GROMACS .gro file of C-alpha atoms in nm:
model
  243
    1UNK     CA    1   6.521  -6.159  -2.404
    2UNK     CA    2   6.187  -6.004  -2.496
    3UNK     CA    3   5.941  -6.280  -2.574
    4UNK     CA    4   5.831  -6.094  -2.887
    5UNK     CA    5   6.181  -6.048  -3.029
    6UNK     CA    6   6.388  -6.347  -3.140
    7UNK     CA    7   6.540  -6.496  -3.458
    8UNK     CA    8   6.194  -6.545  -3.604
    9UNK     CA    9   6.143  -6.170  -3.624
   10UNK     CA   10   5.998  -5.894  -3.418
   11UNK     CA   11   5.625  -5.835  -3.400
   12UNK     CA   12   5.556  -5.471  -3.478
   13UNK     CA   13   5.204  -5.453  -3.340
   14UNK     CA   14   5.088  -5.278  -3.023
   15UNK     CA   15   4.750  -5.422  -2.932
   16UNK     CA   16   4.500  -5.249  -2.711
   17UNK     CA   17   4.203  -5.401  -2.533
   18UNK     CA   18   3.979  -5.312  -2.244
   19UNK     CA   19   3.968  -5.584  -1.977
   20UNK     CA   20   3.620  -5.678  -1.859
   21UNK     CA   21   3.623  -5.588  -1.491
   22UNK     CA   22   3.259  -5.598  -1.398
   23UNK     CA   23   3.131  -5.795  -1.103
   24UNK     CA   24   2.999  -6.068  -1.331
   25UNK     CA   25   3.332  -6.102  -1.510
   26UNK     CA   26   3.528  -6.211  -1.203
   27UNK     CA   27   3.620  -6.580  -1.207
   28UNK     CA   28   3.571  -6.721  -0.858
   29UNK     CA   29   3.774  -7.026  -0.760
   30UNK     CA   30   3.929  -7.194  -0.461
   31UNK     CA   31   4.220  -6.949  -0.449
   32UNK     CA   32   4.017  -6.627  -0.443
   33UNK     CA   33   3.673  -6.713  -0.303
   34UNK     CA   34   3.739  -6.565   0.042
   35UNK     CA   35   3.870  -6.237  -0.098
   36UNK     CA   36   3.576  -6.218  -0.338
   37UNK     CA   37   3.334  -6.284  -0.052
   38UNK     CA   38   3.492  -6.004   0.151
   39UNK     CA   39   3.434  -5.752  -0.129
   40UNK     CA   40   3.073  -5.863  -0.174
   41UNK     CA   41   3.016  -5.831   0.202
   42UNK     CA   42   3.068  -5.453   0.193
   43UNK     CA   43   2.928  -5.244   0.363
   44UNK     CA   44   2.892  -5.502   0.636
   45UNK     CA   45   3.260  -5.509   0.733
   46UNK     CA   46   3.336  -5.542   1.101
   47UNK     CA   47   3.675  -5.371   1.050
   48UNK     CA   48   3.745  -5.083   0.810
   49UNK     CA   49   4.076  -5.203   0.661
   50UNK     CA   50   4.100  -5.483   0.406
   51UNK     CA   51   4.422  -5.602   0.242
   52UNK     CA   52   4.436  -5.815  -0.072
   53UNK     CA   53   4.770  -5.992  -0.128
   54UNK     CA   54   4.857  -6.173  -0.448
   55UNK     CA   55   5.094  -6.191  -0.743
   56UNK     CA   56   5.057  -5.991  -1.062
   57UNK     CA   57   4.741  -6.074  -1.260
   58UNK     CA   58   4.582  -6.260  -0.968
   59UNK     CA   59   4.270  -6.041  -0.969
   60UNK     CA   60   4.350  -5.774  -0.708
   61UNK     CA   61   4.275  -5.482  -0.939
   62UNK     CA   62   3.958  -5.649  -1.064
   63UNK     CA   63   3.832  -5.689  -0.708
   64UNK     CA   64   3.933  -5.328  -0.636
   65UNK     CA   65   3.720  -5.216  -0.930
   66UNK     CA   66   3.425  -5.424  -0.806
   67UNK     CA   67   3.467  -5.269  -0.461
   68UNK     CA   68   3.476  -4.920  -0.610
   69UNK     CA   69   3.165  -4.987  -0.817
   70UNK     CA   70   2.977  -5.117  -0.514
   71UNK     CA   71   3.098  -4.855  -0.264
   72UNK     CA   72   3.174  -4.543  -0.468
   73UNK     CA   73   3.534  -4.565  -0.349
   74UNK     CA   74   3.798  -4.322  -0.470
   75UNK     CA   75   4.126  -4.463  -0.607
   76UNK     CA   76   4.392  -4.277  -0.409
   77UNK     CA   77   4.698  -4.150  -0.589
   78UNK     CA   78   5.047  -4.180  -0.443
   79UNK     CA   79   5.067  -3.807  -0.374
   80UNK     CA   80   4.731  -3.747  -0.208
   81UNK     CA   81   4.728  -3.971   0.099
   82UNK     CA   82   4.818  -3.696   0.347
   83UNK     CA   83   4.551  -3.466   0.205
   84UNK     CA   84   4.290  -3.742   0.221
   85UNK     CA   85   4.380  -3.813   0.582
   86UNK     CA   86   4.366  -3.445   0.675
   87UNK     CA   87   4.035  -3.393   0.497
   88UNK     CA   88   3.889  -3.694   0.675
   89UNK     CA   89   3.542  -3.826   0.607
   90UNK     CA   90   3.414  -4.176   0.541
   91UNK     CA   91   3.424  -4.199   0.163
   92UNK     CA   92   3.575  -4.543   0.091
   93UNK     CA   93   3.920  -4.553  -0.065
   94UNK     CA   94   4.131  -4.791  -0.270
   95UNK     CA   95   4.510  -4.780  -0.233
   96UNK     CA   96   4.661  -5.013  -0.493
   97UNK     CA   97   5.011  -5.165  -0.503
   98UNK     CA   98   5.084  -5.019  -0.163
   99UNK     CA   99   5.412  -5.214  -0.151
  100UNK     CA  100   5.534  -5.100  -0.492
  101UNK     CA  101   5.434  -4.742  -0.580
  102UNK     CA  102   5.643  -4.547  -0.331
  103UNK     CA  103   5.361  -4.398  -0.126
  104UNK     CA  104   5.454  -4.134   0.132
  105UNK     CA  105   5.488  -4.330   0.455
  106UNK     CA  106   5.371  -4.048   0.679
  107UNK     CA  107   5.065  -3.990   0.463
  108UNK     CA  108   4.983  -4.360   0.457
  109UNK     CA  109   5.030  -4.383   0.835
  110UNK     CA  110   4.792  -4.091   0.895
  111UNK     CA  111   4.538  -4.229   0.648
  112UNK     CA  112   4.533  -4.572   0.811
  113UNK     CA  113   4.495  -4.407   1.152
  114UNK     CA  114   4.207  -4.196   1.022
  115UNK     CA  115   4.044  -4.506   0.877
  116UNK     CA  116   4.054  -4.690   1.207
  117UNK     CA  117   3.942  -4.384   1.403
  118UNK     CA  118   3.648  -4.292   1.179
  119UNK     CA  119   3.563  -4.639   1.047
  120UNK     CA  120   3.648  -4.536   0.692
  121UNK     CA  121   3.660  -4.838   0.462
  122UNK     CA  122   3.993  -4.869   0.282
  123UNK     CA  123   4.093  -5.148   0.044
  124UNK     CA  124   4.469  -5.200   0.012
  125UNK     CA  125   4.633  -5.424  -0.248
  126UNK     CA  126   4.989  -5.558  -0.248
  127UNK     CA  127   5.199  -5.833  -0.399
  128UNK     CA  128   5.391  -5.906  -0.080
  129UNK     CA  129   5.301  -5.980   0.279
  130UNK     CA  130   5.318  -5.678   0.511
  131UNK     CA  131   5.647  -5.797   0.658
  132UNK     CA  132   5.810  -5.763   0.314
  133UNK     CA  133   5.695  -5.409   0.238
  134UNK     CA  134   5.988  -5.169   0.174
  135UNK     CA  135   5.919  -4.934   0.465
  136UNK     CA  136   6.165  -4.715   0.652
  137UNK     CA  137   5.987  -4.753   0.987
  138UNK     CA  138   5.750  -4.997   1.151
  139UNK     CA  139   5.473  -4.739   1.196
  140UNK     CA  140   5.286  -4.817   0.875
  141UNK     CA  141   5.359  -5.187   0.906
  142UNK     CA  142   5.201  -5.202   1.252
  143UNK     CA  143   4.885  -5.035   1.121
  144UNK     CA  144   4.868  -5.245   0.804
  145UNK     CA  145   4.888  -5.562   1.011
  146UNK     CA  146   4.554  -5.465   1.163
  147UNK     CA  147   4.387  -5.499   0.824
  148UNK     CA  148   4.183  -5.809   0.748
  149UNK     CA  149   4.408  -5.978   0.493
  150UNK     CA  150   4.314  -6.215   0.210
  151UNK     CA  151   4.549  -6.396  -0.026
  152UNK     CA  152   4.464  -6.451  -0.392
  153UNK     CA  153   4.608  -6.759  -0.559
  154UNK     CA  154   4.547  -6.950  -0.879
  155UNK     CA  155   4.560  -7.300  -0.741
  156UNK     CA  156   4.469  -7.543  -1.018
  157UNK     CA  157   4.435  -7.614  -1.387
  158UNK     CA  158   4.072  -7.504  -1.395
  159UNK     CA  159   4.153  -7.156  -1.266
  160UNK     CA  160   4.440  -7.111  -1.510
  161UNK     CA  161   4.211  -7.224  -1.789
  162UNK     CA  162   3.942  -6.982  -1.673
  163UNK     CA  163   4.192  -6.700  -1.677
  164UNK     CA  164   4.284  -6.779  -2.039
  165UNK     CA  165   3.914  -6.781  -2.129
  166UNK     CA  166   3.863  -6.442  -1.965
  167UNK     CA  167   4.170  -6.280  -2.122
  168UNK     CA  168   4.078  -6.407  -2.467
  169UNK     CA  169   3.721  -6.296  -2.407
  170UNK     CA  170   3.843  -5.946  -2.320
  171UNK     CA  171   3.998  -5.940  -2.667
  172UNK     CA  172   3.681  -6.088  -2.823
  173UNK     CA  173   3.880  -6.392  -2.938
  174UNK     CA  174   3.740  -6.746  -2.946
  175UNK     CA  175   3.994  -7.019  -2.879
  176UNK     CA  176   3.946  -7.396  -2.903
  177UNK     CA  177   3.933  -7.536  -2.545
  178UNK     CA  178   4.185  -7.803  -2.654
  179UNK     CA  179   4.439  -7.528  -2.717
  180UNK     CA  180   4.385  -7.389  -2.368
  181UNK     CA  181   4.432  -7.737  -2.224
  182UNK     CA  182   4.750  -7.775  -2.430
  183UNK     CA  183   4.885  -7.449  -2.286
  184UNK     CA  184   4.796  -7.520  -1.925
  185UNK     CA  185   4.965  -7.861  -1.938
  186UNK     CA  186   5.296  -7.716  -2.063
  187UNK     CA  187   5.329  -7.358  -1.938
  188UNK     CA  188   5.507  -7.216  -1.638
  189UNK     CA  189   5.234  -7.220  -1.376
  190UNK     CA  190   5.167  -6.861  -1.274
  191UNK     CA  191   4.899  -6.601  -1.331
  192UNK     CA  192   5.154  -6.364  -1.479
  193UNK     CA  193   5.252  -6.626  -1.736
  194UNK     CA  194   4.889  -6.664  -1.843
  195UNK     CA  195   4.874  -6.290  -1.914
  196UNK     CA  196   5.201  -6.295  -2.107
  197UNK     CA  197   5.102  -6.596  -2.317
  198UNK     CA  198   4.755  -6.460  -2.398
  199UNK     CA  199   4.902  -6.131  -2.515
  200UNK     CA  200   5.182  -6.301  -2.707
  201UNK     CA  201   4.945  -6.537  -2.890
  202UNK     CA  202   4.719  -6.245  -2.979
  203UNK     CA  203   5.018  -6.067  -3.133
  204UNK     CA  204   5.137  -6.375  -3.318
  205UNK     CA  205   4.791  -6.442  -3.462
  206UNK     CA  206   4.758  -6.081  -3.575
  207UNK     CA  207   5.100  -6.090  -3.737
  208UNK     CA  208   5.002  -6.405  -3.930
  209UNK     CA  209   4.649  -6.292  -4.001
  210UNK     CA  210   4.500  -6.611  -3.856
  211UNK     CA  211   4.301  -6.731  -3.559
  212UNK     CA  212   4.490  -6.862  -3.256
  213UNK     CA  213   4.589  -7.216  -3.354
  214UNK     CA  214   4.781  -7.498  -3.195
  215UNK     CA  215   5.090  -7.395  -3.392
  216UNK     CA  216   5.066  -7.042  -3.256
  217UNK     CA  217   5.025  -7.179  -2.903
  218UNK     CA  218   5.333  -7.398  -2.949
  219UNK     CA  219   5.527  -7.103  -3.093
  220UNK     CA  220   5.431  -6.887  -2.794
  221UNK     CA  221   5.540  -7.157  -2.548
  222UNK     CA  222   5.872  -7.191  -2.729
  223UNK     CA  223   5.933  -6.818  -2.725
  224UNK     CA  224   5.864  -6.805  -2.353
  225UNK     CA  225   6.097  -7.100  -2.294
  226UNK     CA  226   6.372  -6.921  -2.486
  227UNK     CA  227   6.307  -6.600  -2.290
  228UNK     CA  228   6.354  -6.792  -1.963
  229UNK     CA  229   6.651  -6.988  -2.089
  230UNK     CA  230   6.455  -7.310  -2.057
  231UNK     CA  231   6.451  -7.611  -2.288
  232UNK     CA  232   6.185  -7.591  -2.557
  233UNK     CA  233   5.897  -7.833  -2.523
  234UNK     CA  234   5.799  -8.101  -2.772
  235UNK     CA  235   5.512  -7.982  -2.988
  236UNK     CA  236   5.295  -8.288  -2.941
  237UNK     CA  237   4.925  -8.270  -3.018
  238UNK     CA  238   4.638  -8.516  -3.012
  239UNK     CA  239   4.473  -8.454  -3.348
  240UNK     CA  240   4.554  -8.309  -3.690
  241UNK     CA  241   4.753  -7.991  -3.737
  242UNK     CA  242   4.528  -7.688  -3.734
  243UNK     CA  243   4.701  -7.473  -3.992
   0.00000   0.00000   0.00000
């Protein structure tokens, strides 16, 4: 079930916002510090290939944007890998979602070879470990395993809270820290769920014409529980109702 479509009515708003993806906007924590340090270490990489592995909304694309801003890297499209390999050169590249976007294997193989031969910096991002990539042969896998790999994880309440703060900040929304604590204590613990809840609460608040309140947070949690087929939580709250 779509989290925005249940017996309480469908929200008819499509919100747009521009995520803040500057270097100063990245929230560094225990689960991403090594990956962040790797990006900031460019151009002093001892090996040309870097692989960032992490779930959706873990910060891979944000780090890719920081890398591109620092290095002048080109974001490679799925259909241009062979041409980039043939053209050669040392302009840094970003190849995002390499395990999901159906890149041409031969082109990717040749590009990774060219990177290692000419010391061309390439940043790869993926959700899965190299062993899980949907490849027809082991050629690309063997080259990708030579990349310096970093995992991105959101490991604790503070990082989940920071992610809420950033996502609300991207929307120029101020939210009571107690509401964020309320969410973190009761939500499914994943970076993707933070993104879904932040977007859902923004939609609910717009539909009601109010700020994001405890009641809206509870409503969003309930909708997500229904969407997952889980039992709804008790809407407990330390303090008066905020509506």
